[in-house]
Short mmCIF file of C-alpha atoms in Angstrom, two decimals:
data_model
loop_
_atom_site.label_atom_id
_atom_site.label_comp_id
_atom_site.label_asym_id
_atom_site.label_seq_id
_atom_site.Cartn_x
_atom_site.Cartn_y
_atom_site.Cartn_z
CA UNK H 349 7.42 165.46 9.10
CA UNK H 350 6.85 166.39 12.75
CA UNK H 351 7.41 170.10 12.06
CA UNK H 352 5.13 170.02 9.00
CA UNK H 353 2.32 168.25 10.84
CA UNK H 354 2.62 170.77 13.67
CA UNK H 355 2.41 173.85 11.43
CA UNK H 356 0.07 172.71 8.65
CA UNK H 357 -3.40 171.28 8.95
CA UNK H 358 -2.87 168.49 6.47
CA UNK H 359 -3.34 164.77 6.24
CA UNK H 360 -0.40 162.49 6.85
CA UNK H 361 -0.19 161.81 3.09
CA UNK H 362 -0.12 165.53 2.25
CA UNK H 363 2.53 166.22 4.88
CA UNK H 364 4.59 163.35 3.56
CA UNK H 365 4.52 164.88 0.06
CA UNK H 366 5.46 168.30 1.47
CA UNK H 367 8.42 166.79 3.32
CA UNK H 368 9.70 165.18 0.12
CA UNK H 369 9.34 168.53 -1.62
CA UNK H 370 11.47 170.27 1.02
CA UNK H 371 14.17 167.62 0.71
CA UNK H 372 14.10 167.97 -3.07
CA UNK H 373 14.58 171.74 -2.73
CA UNK H 374 17.67 171.27 -0.59
CA UNK H 375 19.10 168.75 -3.04
CA UNK H 376 18.53 171.12 -5.96
CA UNK H 377 20.86 173.65 -4.35
CA UNK H 378 23.56 170.96 -4.48
CA UNK H 379 22.88 170.01 -8.08
CA UNK H 380 20.88 166.85 -7.38
CA UNK H 381 17.22 165.77 -7.40
CA UNK H 382 15.32 163.43 -5.14
CA UNK H 383 14.26 161.09 -7.90
CA UNK H 384 17.95 160.22 -8.47
CA UNK H 385 18.02 158.29 -5.18
CA UNK H 386 15.08 155.97 -5.81
CA UNK H 387 13.30 156.86 -2.56
CA UNK H 388 10.17 158.59 -3.90
CA UNK H 389 6.77 156.91 -3.72
CA UNK H 390 5.13 156.18 -7.07
CA UNK H 391 3.73 159.18 -8.98
CA UNK H 392 5.09 161.66 -6.43
CA UNK H 393 7.86 163.01 -8.68
CA UNK H 394 5.29 164.38 -11.16
CA UNK H 395 3.64 166.20 -8.29
CA UNK H 396 6.95 167.74 -7.28
CA UNK H 397 7.63 168.91 -10.83
CA UNK H 398 4.25 170.67 -11.04
CA UNK H 399 5.24 173.08 -8.27
CA UNK H 400 8.93 173.34 -9.15
CA UNK H 401 9.39 177.11 -8.77
CA UNK H 402 12.18 177.18 -6.20
CA UNK H 403 14.80 178.44 -8.66
CA UNK H 404 12.65 181.35 -9.81
CA UNK H 405 11.76 182.33 -6.27
CA UNK H 406 15.41 182.18 -5.22
CA UNK H 407 16.52 184.43 -8.08
CA UNK H 408 13.75 186.98 -7.50
CA UNK H 409 14.60 187.16 -3.79
CA UNK H 410 18.14 188.39 -4.49
CA UNK H 411 18.51 191.86 -2.97
CA UNK H 412 19.76 194.51 -5.39
CA UNK H 413 22.23 196.75 -3.58
CA UNK H 414 22.13 200.53 -3.90
CA UNK H 415 25.84 200.51 -4.76
CA UNK H 416 25.28 198.30 -7.80
CA UNK H 417 22.36 200.46 -8.96
CA UNK H 418 24.48 203.58 -8.56
CA UNK H 419 27.23 201.95 -10.63
CA UNK H 420 25.00 202.31 -13.71
CA UNK H 421 25.60 206.07 -13.67
CA UNK H 422 29.38 205.87 -13.20
CA UNK H 423 30.26 203.58 -16.12
CA UNK H 424 33.01 204.81 -18.40
CA UNK H 425 32.53 205.27 -22.15
CA UNK H 426 33.46 201.71 -23.13
CA UNK H 427 31.40 200.16 -20.34
CA UNK H 428 28.37 202.24 -21.38
CA UNK H 429 28.59 200.92 -24.94
CA UNK H 430 28.45 197.32 -23.71
CA UNK H 431 25.81 198.12 -21.07
CA UNK H 432 23.45 199.81 -23.53
CA UNK H 433 23.92 197.14 -26.20
CA UNK H 434 23.07 194.33 -23.78
CA UNK H 435 20.18 196.20 -22.15
CA UNK H 436 18.75 196.98 -25.59
CA UNK H 437 18.60 193.25 -26.31
CA UNK H 438 16.94 192.62 -22.93
CA UNK H 439 14.33 195.38 -23.23
CA UNK H 440 13.46 194.43 -26.83
CA UNK H 441 13.34 190.72 -25.95
CA UNK H 442 15.97 189.95 -28.58
CA UNK H 443 18.22 186.90 -28.21
CA UNK H 444 21.91 187.68 -28.10
CA UNK H 445 25.32 186.45 -27.00
CA UNK H 446 27.87 189.00 -25.78
CA UNK H 447 31.43 188.49 -24.58
CA UNK H 448 33.17 191.20 -22.56
CA UNK H 449 36.95 190.92 -22.66
CA UNK H 450 39.68 193.18 -21.38
CA UNK H 451 42.81 193.30 -19.22
CA UNK H 452 42.57 193.06 -15.45
CA UNK H 453 41.27 196.23 -13.86
CA UNK H 454 39.19 197.46 -16.82
CA UNK H 455 35.99 196.99 -14.85
CA UNK H 456 34.46 193.78 -16.19
CA UNK H 457 33.05 192.70 -12.82
CA UNK H 458 31.87 196.27 -12.16
CA UNK H 459 29.96 196.18 -15.46
CA UNK H 460 28.47 192.74 -14.70
CA UNK H 461 27.17 193.90 -11.33
CA UNK H 462 25.59 196.98 -12.93
CA UNK H 463 23.87 194.82 -15.54
CA UNK H 464 22.59 192.37 -12.93
CA UNK H 465 21.29 195.24 -10.79
CA UNK H 466 19.47 196.88 -13.70
CA UNK H 467 17.83 193.68 -14.93
CA UNK H 468 16.82 192.47 -11.47
CA UNK H 469 15.52 195.89 -10.39
CA UNK H 470 13.03 195.68 -13.28
CA UNK H 471 11.67 192.37 -12.02
CA UNK H 472 13.49 190.12 -14.45
CA UNK H 473 15.56 187.03 -13.66
CA UNK H 474 19.30 187.20 -14.36
CA UNK H 475 21.42 184.09 -13.85
CA UNK H 476 24.89 185.13 -12.71
CA UNK H 477 27.18 182.28 -13.73
CA UNK H 478 30.96 181.89 -13.73
CA UNK H 479 33.50 179.14 -14.37
CA UNK H 480 35.11 179.22 -10.92
CA UNK H 481 33.93 179.62 -7.36
CA UNK H 482 36.00 182.75 -6.72
CA UNK H 483 34.62 184.49 -9.82
CA UNK H 484 31.07 183.44 -8.95
CA UNK H 485 31.41 184.82 -5.42
CA UNK H 486 32.08 188.30 -6.83
CA UNK H 487 28.60 188.42 -8.41
CA UNK H 488 25.37 188.71 -6.38
CA UNK H 489 23.60 185.36 -6.63
CA UNK H 490 26.55 183.95 -8.57
CA UNK H 491 26.99 180.21 -9.14
CA UNK H 492 29.49 178.20 -11.14
CA UNK H 493 28.40 176.83 -14.51
CA UNK H 494 28.88 173.24 -13.36
CA UNK H 495 26.38 173.76 -10.55
CA UNK H 496 23.80 175.77 -12.46
CA UNK H 497 23.73 174.09 -15.86
CA UNK H 498 25.45 170.74 -15.17
CA UNK H 499 27.79 171.29 -18.11
CA UNK H 500 31.52 170.59 -18.57
CA UNK H 501 34.01 173.41 -18.97
CA UNK H 502 34.52 173.96 -22.72
CA UNK H 503 36.63 176.71 -24.25
CA UNK H 504 34.59 179.02 -26.45
CA UNK H 505 35.83 180.23 -29.83
CA UNK H 506 35.49 183.58 -31.55
CA UNK H 507 35.85 186.28 -28.89
CA UNK H 508 36.37 190.02 -29.36
CA UNK H 509 38.09 192.53 -27.05
CA UNK H 510 35.65 195.58 -26.07
CA UNK H 511 37.39 197.00 -22.85
CA UNK H 512 40.92 198.64 -22.70
CA UNK H 513 40.84 201.35 -20.02
CA UNK H 514 42.25 200.12 -16.73
CA UNK H 515 39.72 201.34 -14.13
CA UNK H 516 41.54 199.67 -11.23
CA UNK H 517 44.80 201.58 -11.76
CA UNK H 518 43.14 204.71 -13.21
CA UNK H 519 44.99 207.05 -10.83
CA UNK H 520 48.41 205.56 -11.60
CA UNK H 521 49.06 205.95 -15.37
CA UNK H 522 52.60 204.55 -15.16
CA UNK H 523 51.43 201.42 -13.38
CA UNK H 524 48.56 201.02 -15.84
CA UNK H 525 50.91 201.28 -18.84
CA UNK H 526 53.38 198.90 -17.22
CA UNK H 527 50.66 196.29 -16.65
CA UNK H 528 49.40 196.54 -20.23
CA UNK H 529 52.91 196.06 -21.59
CA UNK H 530 53.51 193.17 -19.22
CA UNK H 531 50.29 191.46 -20.30
CA UNK H 532 51.28 191.81 -23.95
CA UNK H 533 54.74 190.38 -23.33
CA UNK H 534 56.51 193.66 -24.14
CA UNK H 535 59.92 193.94 -22.50
CA UNK H 536 60.22 190.21 -21.98
CA UNK H 537 63.44 188.53 -23.02
CA UNK H 538 62.08 185.92 -25.43
CA UNK H 539 64.87 183.42 -24.86
CA UNK H 540 64.00 182.71 -21.25
CA UNK H 541 60.69 184.61 -20.77
CA UNK H 542 62.29 186.86 -18.14
CA UNK H 543 61.16 190.41 -17.36
CA UNK H 544 62.58 193.12 -15.07
CA UNK H 545 60.28 194.52 -12.39
CA UNK H 546 60.45 198.12 -11.09
CA UNK H 547 62.72 198.29 -8.06
CA UNK H 548 60.11 200.28 -6.10
CA UNK H 549 57.84 197.25 -5.87
CA UNK H 550 60.57 194.77 -4.89
CA UNK H 551 61.76 193.59 -1.48
CA UNK H 552 65.53 193.24 -1.90
CA UNK H 553 68.62 192.52 0.13
CA UNK H 554 66.99 189.84 2.28
CA UNK H 555 67.41 186.11 2.64
CA UNK H 556 64.43 183.87 2.02
CA UNK H 557 63.16 183.93 5.61
CA UNK H 558 63.59 187.67 6.23
CA UNK H 559 62.20 188.53 2.81
CA UNK H 560 58.97 186.62 3.43
CA UNK H 561 58.73 188.20 6.88
CA UNK H 562 59.07 191.69 5.32
CA UNK H 563 56.43 190.86 2.73
CA UNK H 564 53.94 189.72 5.37
CA UNK H 565 54.59 192.80 7.50
CA UNK H 566 53.95 195.02 4.47
CA UNK H 567 50.57 193.45 3.75
CA UNK H 568 49.52 192.95 7.39
CA UNK H 569 51.43 195.57 9.42
CA UNK H 570 49.29 195.38 12.57
CA UNK H 571 48.54 191.69 12.71
CA UNK H 572 51.55 190.92 14.91
CA UNK H 573 50.71 193.40 17.67
CA UNK H 574 46.90 193.72 17.81
CA UNK H 575 44.11 191.15 17.76
CA UNK H 576 43.01 190.43 14.20
CA UNK H 577 39.53 191.59 13.21
CA UNK H 578 37.76 191.46 9.88
CA UNK H 579 38.26 195.11 8.98
CA UNK H 580 42.07 195.57 9.11
CA UNK H 581 42.72 192.40 7.09
CA UNK H 582 40.02 193.04 4.46
CA UNK H 583 41.25 193.73 0.91
CA UNK H 584 44.79 192.63 1.76
CA UNK H 585 46.34 189.40 0.56
CA UNK H 586 49.59 187.63 -0.21
CA UNK H 587 49.51 185.93 -3.61
CA UNK H 588 51.72 183.04 -4.63
CA UNK H 589 51.90 180.33 -7.25
CA UNK H 590 51.08 177.06 -5.46
CA UNK H 591 48.83 175.82 -2.68
CA UNK H 592 51.81 174.51 -0.70
CA UNK H 593 53.22 178.05 -0.49
CA UNK H 594 49.78 179.38 0.47
CA UNK H 595 49.68 176.93 3.39
CA UNK H 596 53.19 177.97 4.41
CA UNK H 597 52.22 181.65 4.62
CA UNK H 598 48.90 181.01 6.35
CA UNK H 599 50.50 178.75 8.96
CA UNK H 600 53.22 181.33 9.66
CA UNK H 601 50.76 184.19 10.12
CA UNK H 602 48.32 182.17 12.21
CA UNK H 603 51.15 181.09 14.50
CA UNK H 604 52.08 184.76 15.04
CA UNK H 605 48.54 185.87 15.90
CA UNK H 606 48.22 187.06 19.52
CA UNK H 607 45.77 185.37 21.86
CA UNK H 608 44.98 181.85 22.99
CA UNK H 609 44.65 179.10 20.43
CA UNK H 610 41.51 176.92 20.53
CA UNK H 611 41.18 173.81 18.39
CA UNK H 612 37.89 172.32 17.17
CA UNK H 613 38.36 168.87 15.73
CA UNK H 614 36.54 167.42 12.75
CA UNK H 615 35.91 163.72 12.13
CA UNK H 616 36.78 161.94 8.89
CA UNK H 617 35.14 158.64 8.08
CA UNK H 618 35.49 156.48 4.96
CA UNK H 619 32.30 155.36 3.28
CA UNK H 620 33.59 151.81 3.35
CA UNK H 621 34.41 150.99 7.01
CA UNK H 622 37.10 148.56 5.88
CA UNK H 623 39.15 151.50 4.48
CA UNK H 624 39.18 153.55 7.70
CA UNK H 625 42.40 152.23 9.23
CA UNK H 626 44.29 152.33 5.95
CA UNK H 627 43.33 155.85 4.83
CA UNK H 628 42.66 157.77 8.06
CA UNK H 629 45.92 159.75 7.99
CA UNK H 630 45.38 160.56 4.30
CA UNK H 631 41.87 161.88 4.94
CA UNK H 632 43.12 164.22 7.67
CA UNK H 633 45.49 165.84 5.16
CA UNK H 634 42.76 166.60 2.58
CA UNK H 635 41.28 170.10 2.42
CA UNK H 636 38.11 170.20 0.27
CA UNK H 637 36.89 173.64 -0.86
CA UNK H 638 34.92 175.65 1.68
CA UNK H 639 32.80 178.79 1.78
CA UNK H 640 34.22 181.87 0.06
CA UNK H 641 33.28 185.44 0.90
CA UNK H 642 31.91 187.51 -2.05
CA UNK H 643 28.49 188.99 -1.25
CA UNK H 644 28.51 187.28 2.17
CA UNK H 645 31.40 189.40 3.45
CA UNK H 646 30.80 190.46 7.05
CA UNK H 647 27.74 188.25 7.44
CA UNK H 648 27.29 185.41 9.89
CA UNK H 649 27.43 182.00 8.24
CA UNK H 650 25.85 178.86 9.65
CA UNK H 651 28.19 175.87 9.56
CA UNK H 652 26.14 172.69 9.72
CA UNK H 653 27.41 170.08 12.16
CA UNK H 654 26.36 167.25 9.90
CA UNK H 655 28.36 164.73 7.86
CA UNK H 656 29.26 166.16 4.44
CA UNK H 657 30.72 164.18 1.56
CA UNK H 658 32.98 165.85 -1.05
CA UNK H 659 32.74 164.52 -4.61
CA UNK H 660 35.01 161.61 -5.44
CA UNK H 661 37.48 162.28 -8.24
CA UNK H 662 41.16 162.66 -9.04
CA UNK H 663 41.74 164.83 -5.97
CA UNK H 664 39.71 162.71 -3.52
CA UNK H 665 40.07 159.14 -4.71
CA UNK H 666 38.81 157.60 -1.46
CA UNK H 667 35.09 158.19 -0.80
CA UNK H 668 34.76 159.74 2.66
CA UNK H 669 32.57 162.03 4.73
CA UNK H 670 33.64 164.72 7.17
CA UNK H 671 31.76 165.82 10.26
CA UNK H 672 32.11 169.56 11.02
CA UNK H 673 34.21 171.07 8.25
CA UNK H 674 36.94 173.27 9.77
CA UNK H 675 37.17 177.05 9.51
CA UNK H 676 40.52 178.09 8.05
CA UNK H 677 41.87 181.59 8.52
CA UNK H 678 43.24 182.72 5.18
CA UNK H 679 45.81 185.45 4.62
CA UNK H 680 47.12 184.15 1.30
CA UNK H 681 45.76 182.58 -1.86
CA UNK H 682 47.00 181.34 -5.21
CA UNK H 683 47.31 183.83 -8.04
CA UNK H 684 44.77 181.98 -10.15
CA UNK H 685 42.09 182.32 -7.45
CA UNK H 686 42.57 186.09 -7.23
CA UNK H 687 41.17 186.87 -10.69
CA UNK H 688 38.49 189.54 -10.70
CA UNK H 689 39.42 191.00 -7.30
CA UNK H 690 40.57 194.54 -6.52
CA UNK H 691 42.78 194.77 -3.44
CA UNK H 692 44.16 197.64 -1.37
CA UNK H 693 47.46 195.94 -0.52
CA UNK H 694 49.04 193.08 -2.42
CA UNK H 695 52.11 191.03 -1.64
CA UNK H 696 53.45 188.57 -4.21
CA UNK H 697 55.61 185.70 -2.96
CA UNK H 698 57.58 184.12 -5.79
CA UNK H 699 59.27 181.20 -4.13
CA UNK H 700 59.06 179.70 -7.60
CA UNK H 701 58.45 181.59 -10.88
CA UNK H 702 55.00 181.71 -12.44
CA UNK H 703 54.23 178.77 -14.70
CA UNK H 704 51.24 179.69 -16.90
CA UNK H 705 50.21 182.27 -19.50
CA UNK H 706 49.43 185.69 -18.03
CA UNK H 707 49.90 184.57 -14.43
CA UNK H 708 52.34 187.33 -13.47
CA UNK H 709 50.04 189.91 -15.05
CA UNK H 710 47.05 188.62 -13.08
CA UNK H 711 49.02 188.86 -9.83
CA UNK H 712 50.32 192.41 -10.34
CA UNK H 713 47.05 193.77 -11.72
CA UNK H 714 45.16 193.06 -8.47
CA UNK H 715 46.61 196.28 -7.02
CA UNK H 716 45.35 199.82 -7.63
CA UNK H 717 48.78 201.46 -7.84
CA UNK H 718 52.46 200.64 -7.82
CA UNK H 719 52.64 201.96 -4.25
CA UNK H 720 50.23 199.30 -2.95
CA UNK H 721 52.17 196.22 -4.08
CA UNK H 722 55.36 194.45 -3.04
CA UNK H 723 57.06 191.46 -4.66
CA UNK H 724 59.58 189.14 -3.06
CA UNK H 725 61.58 186.84 -5.34
CA UNK H 726 63.38 184.26 -3.22
CA UNK H 727 67.03 183.49 -3.68
CA UNK H 728 66.18 179.86 -4.41
CA UNK H 729 64.19 180.96 -7.46
CA UNK H 730 67.18 182.34 -9.37
CA UNK H 731 70.15 181.85 -7.07
CA UNK H 732 70.34 185.48 -5.92
CA UNK H 733 68.62 187.37 -3.10
CA UNK H 734 68.87 190.66 -5.01
CA UNK H 735 67.25 189.53 -8.22
CA UNK H 736 64.89 192.01 -9.88
CA UNK H 737 63.83 189.70 -12.69
CA UNK H 738 61.31 186.91 -12.90
CA UNK H 739 59.50 184.86 -15.52
CA UNK H 740 56.60 186.38 -17.44
CA UNK H 741 55.00 183.67 -19.54
CA UNK H 742 53.04 185.16 -22.44
CA UNK H 743 52.04 183.18 -25.51
CA UNK H 744 52.01 186.01 -28.03
CA UNK H 745 50.42 183.82 -30.70
CA UNK H 746 47.28 183.71 -28.53
CA UNK H 747 47.19 187.52 -28.37
CA UNK H 748 47.80 187.79 -32.12
CA UNK H 749 44.98 185.36 -32.82
CA UNK H 750 42.62 187.35 -30.57
CA UNK H 751 43.60 190.56 -32.37
CA UNK H 752 42.86 188.99 -35.75
CA UNK H 753 39.43 187.88 -34.59
CA UNK H 754 38.60 191.42 -33.47
CA UNK H 755 39.44 192.93 -36.87
#
């Protein structure tokens, strides 16, 4: 109110309404509205709705990069077919629903960014929406469906495969063919879902500790001897199956970083003061999701030093708020979170075998060639430190059903 009164020549009542409008705008970005909290004066919500153009303004202010515009002219044959079909519907104002499907590396995200750039460059609004935060961060202006449309995650039926050419591994035909066969379950021993991996991508002859050390040195060769900066560690990652293994790798690498360690503490507080003593240690162990990179890579990010409250649910059963969310250096992530990303160097740490359909394929297909990926299968996984086999879970009936739908 004080800032508004100082910068606008308005009455106290008008400034009060403007302040409520600003608060409502901030809440909208978090999927809420001011009227949900029963704090608005009478008849003021209608006034807010009359000037409710924040979403449109936000979308039209998204900067279209020259790289995404240039991508329009470098699409391959299959991508052009999809691009022209969708743009024809847009330019003719025809309703349509299109689903782009294809193996990892065929350029789905590349196509999406080209479409978004084309539509936005012509002054239209394009809502970039995905089902996960990582996928949304790969698209300019991307948001998850839960946030944008307030809808649950439902599996859609009736999809058709349009893309087949692996653009990520285009310069390595052997690797591309290997990935396609792996994704289709070819070469997998059906009795135990085990597949043999090429020896050139394996770290062998090591115990569990030395093998993980070799894997980390492959992905981050200079991190142990020079101060870490954004550039050398960009587009490099160690992928693994579970969050506990991710934490293990991150903790190991952070401990080995040169330089002096500085700690900045956050404060956890239960909503109900009576729960503080009982749940304080539990709250310190929780790690709610934080900012990802995506289009904000290399940019300065403002971390608000205000109390923030994660949603209460199965993961966070105790309502609490945290003051000053911590920054966590990340050198590893789960395989599932890596979907849609193209990486220069990939290390895969299989302390335990993969456990879901297509998970091994997703992990291996993040790399551009067989020479930019290493896999370490621990001895505890199969009882041997020289094992060249691991599980490849593929439900072929799903692939057969998809093929039938495309006929």
